[in-house]
PDB file of C-alpha atoms in Angstrom:
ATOM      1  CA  UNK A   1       0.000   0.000   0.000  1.00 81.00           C
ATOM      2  CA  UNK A   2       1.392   3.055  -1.050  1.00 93.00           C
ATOM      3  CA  UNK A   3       1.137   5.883   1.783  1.00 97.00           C
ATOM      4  CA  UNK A   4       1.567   9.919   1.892  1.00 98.00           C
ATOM      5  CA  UNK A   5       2.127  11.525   4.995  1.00 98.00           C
ATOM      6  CA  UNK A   6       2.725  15.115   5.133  1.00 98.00           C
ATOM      7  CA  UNK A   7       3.591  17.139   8.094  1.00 98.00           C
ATOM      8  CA  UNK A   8       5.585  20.999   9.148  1.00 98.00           C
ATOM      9  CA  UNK A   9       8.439  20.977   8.647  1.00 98.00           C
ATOM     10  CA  UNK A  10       8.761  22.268  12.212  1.00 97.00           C
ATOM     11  CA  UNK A  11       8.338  18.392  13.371  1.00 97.00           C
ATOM     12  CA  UNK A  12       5.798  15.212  13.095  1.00 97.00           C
ATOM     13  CA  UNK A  13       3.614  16.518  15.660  1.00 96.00           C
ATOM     14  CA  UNK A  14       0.862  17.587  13.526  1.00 97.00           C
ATOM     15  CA  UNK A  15      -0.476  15.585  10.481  1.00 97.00           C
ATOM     16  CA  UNK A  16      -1.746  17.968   7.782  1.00 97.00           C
ATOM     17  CA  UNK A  17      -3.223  14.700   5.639  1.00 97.00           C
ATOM     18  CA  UNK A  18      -2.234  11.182   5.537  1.00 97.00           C
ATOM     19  CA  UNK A  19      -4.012   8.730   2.806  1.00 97.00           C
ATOM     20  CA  UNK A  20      -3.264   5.902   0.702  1.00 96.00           C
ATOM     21  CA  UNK A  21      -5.234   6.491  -1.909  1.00 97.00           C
ATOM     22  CA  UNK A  22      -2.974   7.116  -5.491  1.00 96.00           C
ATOM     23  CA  UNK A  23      -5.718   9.434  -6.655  1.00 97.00           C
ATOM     24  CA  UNK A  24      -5.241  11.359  -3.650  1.00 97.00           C
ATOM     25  CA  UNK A  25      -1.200  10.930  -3.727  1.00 98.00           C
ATOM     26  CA  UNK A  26      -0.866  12.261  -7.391  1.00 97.00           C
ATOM     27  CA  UNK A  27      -3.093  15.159  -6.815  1.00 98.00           C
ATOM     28  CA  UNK A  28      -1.597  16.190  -3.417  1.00 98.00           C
ATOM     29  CA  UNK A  29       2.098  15.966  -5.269  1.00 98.00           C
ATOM     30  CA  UNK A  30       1.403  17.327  -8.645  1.00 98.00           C
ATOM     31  CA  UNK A  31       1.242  21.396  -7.111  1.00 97.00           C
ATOM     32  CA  UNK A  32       4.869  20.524  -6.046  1.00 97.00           C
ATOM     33  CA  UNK A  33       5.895  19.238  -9.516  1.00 97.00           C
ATOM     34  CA  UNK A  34       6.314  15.681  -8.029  1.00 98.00           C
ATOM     35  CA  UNK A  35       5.023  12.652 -10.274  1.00 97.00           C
ATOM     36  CA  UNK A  36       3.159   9.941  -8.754  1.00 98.00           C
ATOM     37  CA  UNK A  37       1.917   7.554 -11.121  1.00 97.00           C
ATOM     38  CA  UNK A  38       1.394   3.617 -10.829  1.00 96.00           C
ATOM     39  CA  UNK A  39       2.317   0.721 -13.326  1.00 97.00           C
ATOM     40  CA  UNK A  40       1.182  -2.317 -13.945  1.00 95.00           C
ATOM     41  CA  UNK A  41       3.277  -4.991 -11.341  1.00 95.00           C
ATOM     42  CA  UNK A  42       4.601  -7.427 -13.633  1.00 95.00           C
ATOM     43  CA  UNK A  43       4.489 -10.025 -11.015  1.00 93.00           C
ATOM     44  CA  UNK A  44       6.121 -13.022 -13.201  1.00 95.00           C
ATOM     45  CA  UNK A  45       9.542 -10.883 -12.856  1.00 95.00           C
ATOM     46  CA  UNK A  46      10.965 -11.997  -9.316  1.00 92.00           C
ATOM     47  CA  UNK A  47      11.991  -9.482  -6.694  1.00 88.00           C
ATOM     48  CA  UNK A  48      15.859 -10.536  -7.010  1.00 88.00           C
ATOM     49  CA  UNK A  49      15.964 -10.577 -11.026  1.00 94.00           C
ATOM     50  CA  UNK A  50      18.932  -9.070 -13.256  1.00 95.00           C
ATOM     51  CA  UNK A  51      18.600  -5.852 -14.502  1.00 97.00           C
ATOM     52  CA  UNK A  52      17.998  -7.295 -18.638  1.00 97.00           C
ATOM     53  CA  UNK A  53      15.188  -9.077 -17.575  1.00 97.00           C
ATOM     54  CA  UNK A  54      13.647  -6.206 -15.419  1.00 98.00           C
ATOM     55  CA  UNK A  55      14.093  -4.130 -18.408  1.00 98.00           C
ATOM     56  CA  UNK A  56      12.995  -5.861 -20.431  1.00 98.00           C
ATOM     57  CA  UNK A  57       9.706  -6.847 -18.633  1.00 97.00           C
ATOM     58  CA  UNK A  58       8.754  -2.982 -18.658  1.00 98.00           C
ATOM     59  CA  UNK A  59      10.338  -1.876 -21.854  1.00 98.00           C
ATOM     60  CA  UNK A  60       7.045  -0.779 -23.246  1.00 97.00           C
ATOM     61  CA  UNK A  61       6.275   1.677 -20.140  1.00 98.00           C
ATOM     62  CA  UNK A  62      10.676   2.317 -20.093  1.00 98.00           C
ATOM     63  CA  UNK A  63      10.288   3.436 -23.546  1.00 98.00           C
ATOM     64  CA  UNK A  64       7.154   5.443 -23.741  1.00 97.00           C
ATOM     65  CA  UNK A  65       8.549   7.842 -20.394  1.00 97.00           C
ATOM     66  CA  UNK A  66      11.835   8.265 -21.802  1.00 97.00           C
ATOM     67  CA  UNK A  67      10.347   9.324 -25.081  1.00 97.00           C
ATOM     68  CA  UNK A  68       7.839  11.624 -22.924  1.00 96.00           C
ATOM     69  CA  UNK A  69      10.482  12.805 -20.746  1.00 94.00           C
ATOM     70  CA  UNK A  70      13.860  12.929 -22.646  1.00 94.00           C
ATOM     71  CA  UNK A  71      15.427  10.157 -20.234  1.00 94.00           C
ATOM     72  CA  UNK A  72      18.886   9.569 -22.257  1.00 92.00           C
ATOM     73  CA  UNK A  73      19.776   6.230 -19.636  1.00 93.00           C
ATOM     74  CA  UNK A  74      17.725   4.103 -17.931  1.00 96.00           C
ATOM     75  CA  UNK A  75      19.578   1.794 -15.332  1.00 95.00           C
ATOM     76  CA  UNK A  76      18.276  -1.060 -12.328  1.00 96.00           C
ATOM     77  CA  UNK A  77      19.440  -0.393  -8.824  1.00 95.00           C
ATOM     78  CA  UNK A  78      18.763  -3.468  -6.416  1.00 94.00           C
ATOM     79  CA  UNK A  79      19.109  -4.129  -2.601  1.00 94.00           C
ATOM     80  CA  UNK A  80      18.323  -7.110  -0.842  1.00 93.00           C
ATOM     81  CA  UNK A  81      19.200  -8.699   2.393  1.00 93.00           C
ATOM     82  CA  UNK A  82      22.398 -11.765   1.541  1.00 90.00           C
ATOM     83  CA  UNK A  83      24.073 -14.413   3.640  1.00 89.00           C
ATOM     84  CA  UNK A  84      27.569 -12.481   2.875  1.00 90.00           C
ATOM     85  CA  UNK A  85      29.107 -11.776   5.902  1.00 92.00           C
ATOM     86  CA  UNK A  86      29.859  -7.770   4.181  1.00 93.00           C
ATOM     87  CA  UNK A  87      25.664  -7.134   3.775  1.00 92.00           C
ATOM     88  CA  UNK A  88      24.960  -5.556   7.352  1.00 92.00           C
ATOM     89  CA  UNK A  89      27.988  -3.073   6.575  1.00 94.00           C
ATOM     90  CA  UNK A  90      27.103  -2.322   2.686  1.00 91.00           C
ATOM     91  CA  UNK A  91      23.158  -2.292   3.734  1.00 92.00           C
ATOM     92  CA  UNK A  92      24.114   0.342   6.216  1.00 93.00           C
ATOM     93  CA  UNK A  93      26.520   2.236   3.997  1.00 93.00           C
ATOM     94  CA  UNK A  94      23.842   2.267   1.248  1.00 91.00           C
ATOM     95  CA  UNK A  95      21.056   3.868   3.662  1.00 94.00           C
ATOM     96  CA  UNK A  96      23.490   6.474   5.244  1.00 94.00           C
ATOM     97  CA  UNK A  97      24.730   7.985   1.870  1.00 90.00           C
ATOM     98  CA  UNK A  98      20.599   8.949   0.920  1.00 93.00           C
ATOM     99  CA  UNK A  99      19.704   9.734   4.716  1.00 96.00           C
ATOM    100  CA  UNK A 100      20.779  13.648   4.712  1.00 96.00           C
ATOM    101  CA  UNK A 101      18.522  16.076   3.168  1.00 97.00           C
ATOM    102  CA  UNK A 102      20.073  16.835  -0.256  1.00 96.00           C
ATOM    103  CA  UNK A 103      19.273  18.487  -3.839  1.00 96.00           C
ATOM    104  CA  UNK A 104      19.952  16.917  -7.401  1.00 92.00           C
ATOM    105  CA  UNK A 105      21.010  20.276  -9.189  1.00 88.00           C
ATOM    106  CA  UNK A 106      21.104  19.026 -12.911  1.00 86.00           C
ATOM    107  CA  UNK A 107      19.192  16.178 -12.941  1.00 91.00           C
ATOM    108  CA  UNK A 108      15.171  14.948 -11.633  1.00 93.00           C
ATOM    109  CA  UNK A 109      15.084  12.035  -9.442  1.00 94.00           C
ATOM    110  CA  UNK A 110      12.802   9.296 -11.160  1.00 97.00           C
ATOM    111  CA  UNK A 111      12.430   5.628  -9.629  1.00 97.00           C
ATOM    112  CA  UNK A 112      10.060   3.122 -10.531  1.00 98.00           C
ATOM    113  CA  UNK A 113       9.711   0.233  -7.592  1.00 98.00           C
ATOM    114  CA  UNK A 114       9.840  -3.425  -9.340  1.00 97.00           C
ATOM    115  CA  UNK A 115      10.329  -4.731  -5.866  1.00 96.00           C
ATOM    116  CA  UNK A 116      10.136  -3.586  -2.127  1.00 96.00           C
ATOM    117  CA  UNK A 117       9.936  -0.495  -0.947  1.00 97.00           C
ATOM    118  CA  UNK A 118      11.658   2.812   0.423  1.00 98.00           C
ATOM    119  CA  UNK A 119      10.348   6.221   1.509  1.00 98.00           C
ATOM    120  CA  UNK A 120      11.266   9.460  -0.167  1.00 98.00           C
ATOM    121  CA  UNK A 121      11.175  12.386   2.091  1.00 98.00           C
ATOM    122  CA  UNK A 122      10.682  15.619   0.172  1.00 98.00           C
ATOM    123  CA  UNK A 123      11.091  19.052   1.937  1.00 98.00           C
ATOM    124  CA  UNK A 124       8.709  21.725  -0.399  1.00 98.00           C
ATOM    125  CA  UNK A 125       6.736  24.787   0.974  1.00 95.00           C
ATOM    126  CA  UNK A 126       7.382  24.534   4.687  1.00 97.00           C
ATOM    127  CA  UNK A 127       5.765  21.154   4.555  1.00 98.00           C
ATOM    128  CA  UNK A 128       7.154  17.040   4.804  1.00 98.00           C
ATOM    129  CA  UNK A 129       5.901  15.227   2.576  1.00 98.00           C
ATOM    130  CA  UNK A 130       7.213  11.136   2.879  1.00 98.00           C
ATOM    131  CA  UNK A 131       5.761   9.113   0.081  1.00 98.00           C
ATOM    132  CA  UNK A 132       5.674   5.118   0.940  1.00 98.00           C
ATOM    133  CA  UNK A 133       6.668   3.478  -2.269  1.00 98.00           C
ATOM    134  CA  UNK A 134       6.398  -0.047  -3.079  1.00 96.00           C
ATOM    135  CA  UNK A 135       5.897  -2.048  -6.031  1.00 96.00           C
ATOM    136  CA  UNK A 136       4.083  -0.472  -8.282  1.00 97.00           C
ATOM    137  CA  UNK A 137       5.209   3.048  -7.712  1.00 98.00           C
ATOM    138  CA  UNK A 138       6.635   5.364  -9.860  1.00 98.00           C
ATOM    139  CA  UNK A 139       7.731   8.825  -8.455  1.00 98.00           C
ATOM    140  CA  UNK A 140       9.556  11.905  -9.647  1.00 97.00           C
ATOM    141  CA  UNK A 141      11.636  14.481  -7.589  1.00 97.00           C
ATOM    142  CA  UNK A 142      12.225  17.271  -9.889  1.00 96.00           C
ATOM    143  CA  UNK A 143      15.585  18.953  -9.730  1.00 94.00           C
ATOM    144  CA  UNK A 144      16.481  21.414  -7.078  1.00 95.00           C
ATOM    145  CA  UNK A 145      13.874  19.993  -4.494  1.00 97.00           C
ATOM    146  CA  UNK A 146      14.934  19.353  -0.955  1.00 98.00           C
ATOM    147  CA  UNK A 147      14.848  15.601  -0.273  1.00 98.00           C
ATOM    148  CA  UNK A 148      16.009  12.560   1.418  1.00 98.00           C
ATOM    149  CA  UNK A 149      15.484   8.828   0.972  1.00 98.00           C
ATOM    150  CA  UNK A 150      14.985   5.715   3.359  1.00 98.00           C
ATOM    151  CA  UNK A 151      15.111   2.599   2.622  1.00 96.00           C
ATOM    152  CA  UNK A 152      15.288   1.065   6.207  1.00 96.00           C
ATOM    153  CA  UNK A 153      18.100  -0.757   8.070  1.00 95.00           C
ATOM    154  CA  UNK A 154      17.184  -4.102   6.247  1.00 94.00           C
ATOM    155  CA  UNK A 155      16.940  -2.880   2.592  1.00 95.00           C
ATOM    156  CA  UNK A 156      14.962  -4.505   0.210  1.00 95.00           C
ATOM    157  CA  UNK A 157      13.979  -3.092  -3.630  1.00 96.00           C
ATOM    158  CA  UNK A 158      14.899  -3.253  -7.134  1.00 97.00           C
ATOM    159  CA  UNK A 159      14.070   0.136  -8.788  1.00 97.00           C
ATOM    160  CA  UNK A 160      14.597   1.403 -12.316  1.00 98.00           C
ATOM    161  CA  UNK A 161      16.552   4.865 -12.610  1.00 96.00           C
ATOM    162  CA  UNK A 162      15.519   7.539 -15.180  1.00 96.00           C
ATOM    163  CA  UNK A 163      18.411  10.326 -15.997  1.00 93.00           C
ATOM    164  CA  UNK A 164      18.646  13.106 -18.128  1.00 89.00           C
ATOM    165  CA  UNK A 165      22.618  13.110 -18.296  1.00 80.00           C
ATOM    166  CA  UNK A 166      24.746  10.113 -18.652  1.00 74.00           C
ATOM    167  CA  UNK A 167      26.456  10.713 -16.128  1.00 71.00           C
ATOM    168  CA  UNK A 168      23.588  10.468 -13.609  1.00 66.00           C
ATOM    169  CA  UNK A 169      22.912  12.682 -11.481  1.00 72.00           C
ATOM    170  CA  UNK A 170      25.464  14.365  -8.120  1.00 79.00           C
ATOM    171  CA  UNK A 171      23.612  14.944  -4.428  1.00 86.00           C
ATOM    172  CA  UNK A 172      24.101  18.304  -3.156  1.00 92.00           C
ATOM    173  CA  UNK A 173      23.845  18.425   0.785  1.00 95.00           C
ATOM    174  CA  UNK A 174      22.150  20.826   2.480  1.00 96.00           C
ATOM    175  CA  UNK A 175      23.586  20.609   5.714  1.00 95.00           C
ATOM    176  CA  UNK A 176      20.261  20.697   7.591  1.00 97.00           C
ATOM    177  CA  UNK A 177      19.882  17.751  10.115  1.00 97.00           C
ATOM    178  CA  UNK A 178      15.883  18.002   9.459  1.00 98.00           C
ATOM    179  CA  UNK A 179      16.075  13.991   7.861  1.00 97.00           C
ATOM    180  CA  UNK A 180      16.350  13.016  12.124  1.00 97.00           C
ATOM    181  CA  UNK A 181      13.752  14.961  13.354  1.00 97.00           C
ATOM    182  CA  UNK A 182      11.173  12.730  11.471  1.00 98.00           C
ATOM    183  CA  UNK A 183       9.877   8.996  11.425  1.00 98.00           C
ATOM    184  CA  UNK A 184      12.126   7.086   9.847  1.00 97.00           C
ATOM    185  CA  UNK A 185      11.478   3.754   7.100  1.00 97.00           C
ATOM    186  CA  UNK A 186      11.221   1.494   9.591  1.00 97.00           C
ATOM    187  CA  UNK A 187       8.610   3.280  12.083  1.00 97.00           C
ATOM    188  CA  UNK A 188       6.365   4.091   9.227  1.00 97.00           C
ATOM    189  CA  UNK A 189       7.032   0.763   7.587  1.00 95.00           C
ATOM    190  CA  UNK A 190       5.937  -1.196  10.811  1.00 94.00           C
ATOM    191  CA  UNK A 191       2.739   1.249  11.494  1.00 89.00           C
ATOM    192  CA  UNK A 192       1.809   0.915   8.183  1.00 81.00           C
ATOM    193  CA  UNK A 193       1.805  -3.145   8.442  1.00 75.00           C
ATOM    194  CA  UNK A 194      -0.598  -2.871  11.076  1.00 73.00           C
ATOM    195  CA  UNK A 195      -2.970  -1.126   9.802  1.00 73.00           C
ATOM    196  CA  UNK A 196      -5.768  -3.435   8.691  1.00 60.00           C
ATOM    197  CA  UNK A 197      -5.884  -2.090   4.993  1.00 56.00           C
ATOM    198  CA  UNK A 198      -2.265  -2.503   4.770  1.00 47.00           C
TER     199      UNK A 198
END
C-alpha cells in the first residue's frame, strides 16, 4: 500500500493529511511538480531478477517515459538482504549515503519500484511530505527539491533509474539535520503493516 504523509516541517507533531489512496497521492504531489503515477506490477519478474530481464519486462512503459520525458539512460538499482558476511555493513553504507537532506542540481530524481519499498522524504513549501513506495510506484523528484530517501536498516527493492545526463545525477547536501527529526522507514514501515488495509 502506497502511503503519503505530510507534516511541518517544524516536526511530526501535527499531520496535515495522511491517505493511501494514489488518486489522492498524485493530486496532493502534482502542485509541487512531483510525479506519482502507478504501473502495472509485472508479477512473473521476481523481486531478485537481473537488470535485462527487469528491463525488459517494462520496456514498453521504459520506452514510452523516456520518449515523454527525454530520459537519455535508464539503469536497475537493487538491494536485498544476503548471507555475505559484508551485507549488514554495505546495507548500512547504502542507507546512510541517501539519509541527509540533499538536492539533485542538474538532474530529476525518477524511480520506478519493481520490488520492495523505500520512503522518499521531500522538503517543499514549509511542509514534509514522505511518500511510501512499493511495487508499483513510480515517483519523480524534480531537480532542485529538498529531499532525502529511506530505505530502512534491512533494505529490500529493485528500482529502475531515469536520468537526463549520462552521467547520472550528483547529491548536493544541504547541511540541515531536518532527515532526524522525522519517522524514519522502519517506524512508518511497521505502522503501516498494522494497519488493517495494509
Amino acid at each position: 500500500m502506497t502511503l503519503l504523509t505530510t507534516w511541518p516541517d517544524s516536526g511530526p507533531h501535527t499531520v496535515i493529511r495522511r491517505t493511501s489512496d494514489p488518486a489522492e497521492i498524485a493530486a496532493a504531489l502534482a502542485p509541487l511538480g512531483v510525479r506519482h503515477q502507478q504501473w502495472p506490477v509485472r508479477e512473473e519478474v521476481p523481486a531478485d531478477a537481473d537488470a535485462d530481464t527487469v528491463l525488459a519486462a517494462y520496456r514498453d512503459e521504459i520506452d514510452a517515459l523516456s520518449e515523454e520525458g527525454g530520459f537519455v539512460t535508464v539503469d536497475v538499482v537493487a538491494l536485498h538482504p544476503s548471507d555475505d558476511p559484508d551485507w549488514p555493513q554495505r546495507a548500512r553504507a547504502a542507507r546512510e549515503k541517501f539519509l541527509t537532506e540533499h538536492t539533485h542540481d542538474d538532474d530529476d530524481e525518477v524511480r520506478f519500484f519493481v520490488a520492495g519499498a523505500g520512503i522518499f522524504y521531500l522538503h517543499v513549501g514549509g511542509e514534509v511530505h514522505a511518500v511510501y513506495c512499493e511495487k508499483g510506484d513510480l515517483l519523480g523528484v524534480p531537480k532542485g527539491t529538498r529531499h532525502w530517501f529511506d530505505m530502512g536498516t534491512e533494505p529490500s527493492f529493485t528500482a529502475i533509474r531515469f536520468f537526463h545526463e549520462e552521467d547520472g545525477w550528483i547529491g548536493t547536501f544541504t547541511g540541515s539535520d531536518i532527515s532526524s527529526r522525522f519517522p524514519d522507514f522502519d517506524t512508518i514501515h511497521a505502522t503501516r503493516a498494522a494497519e488493517p488495509d495494509a
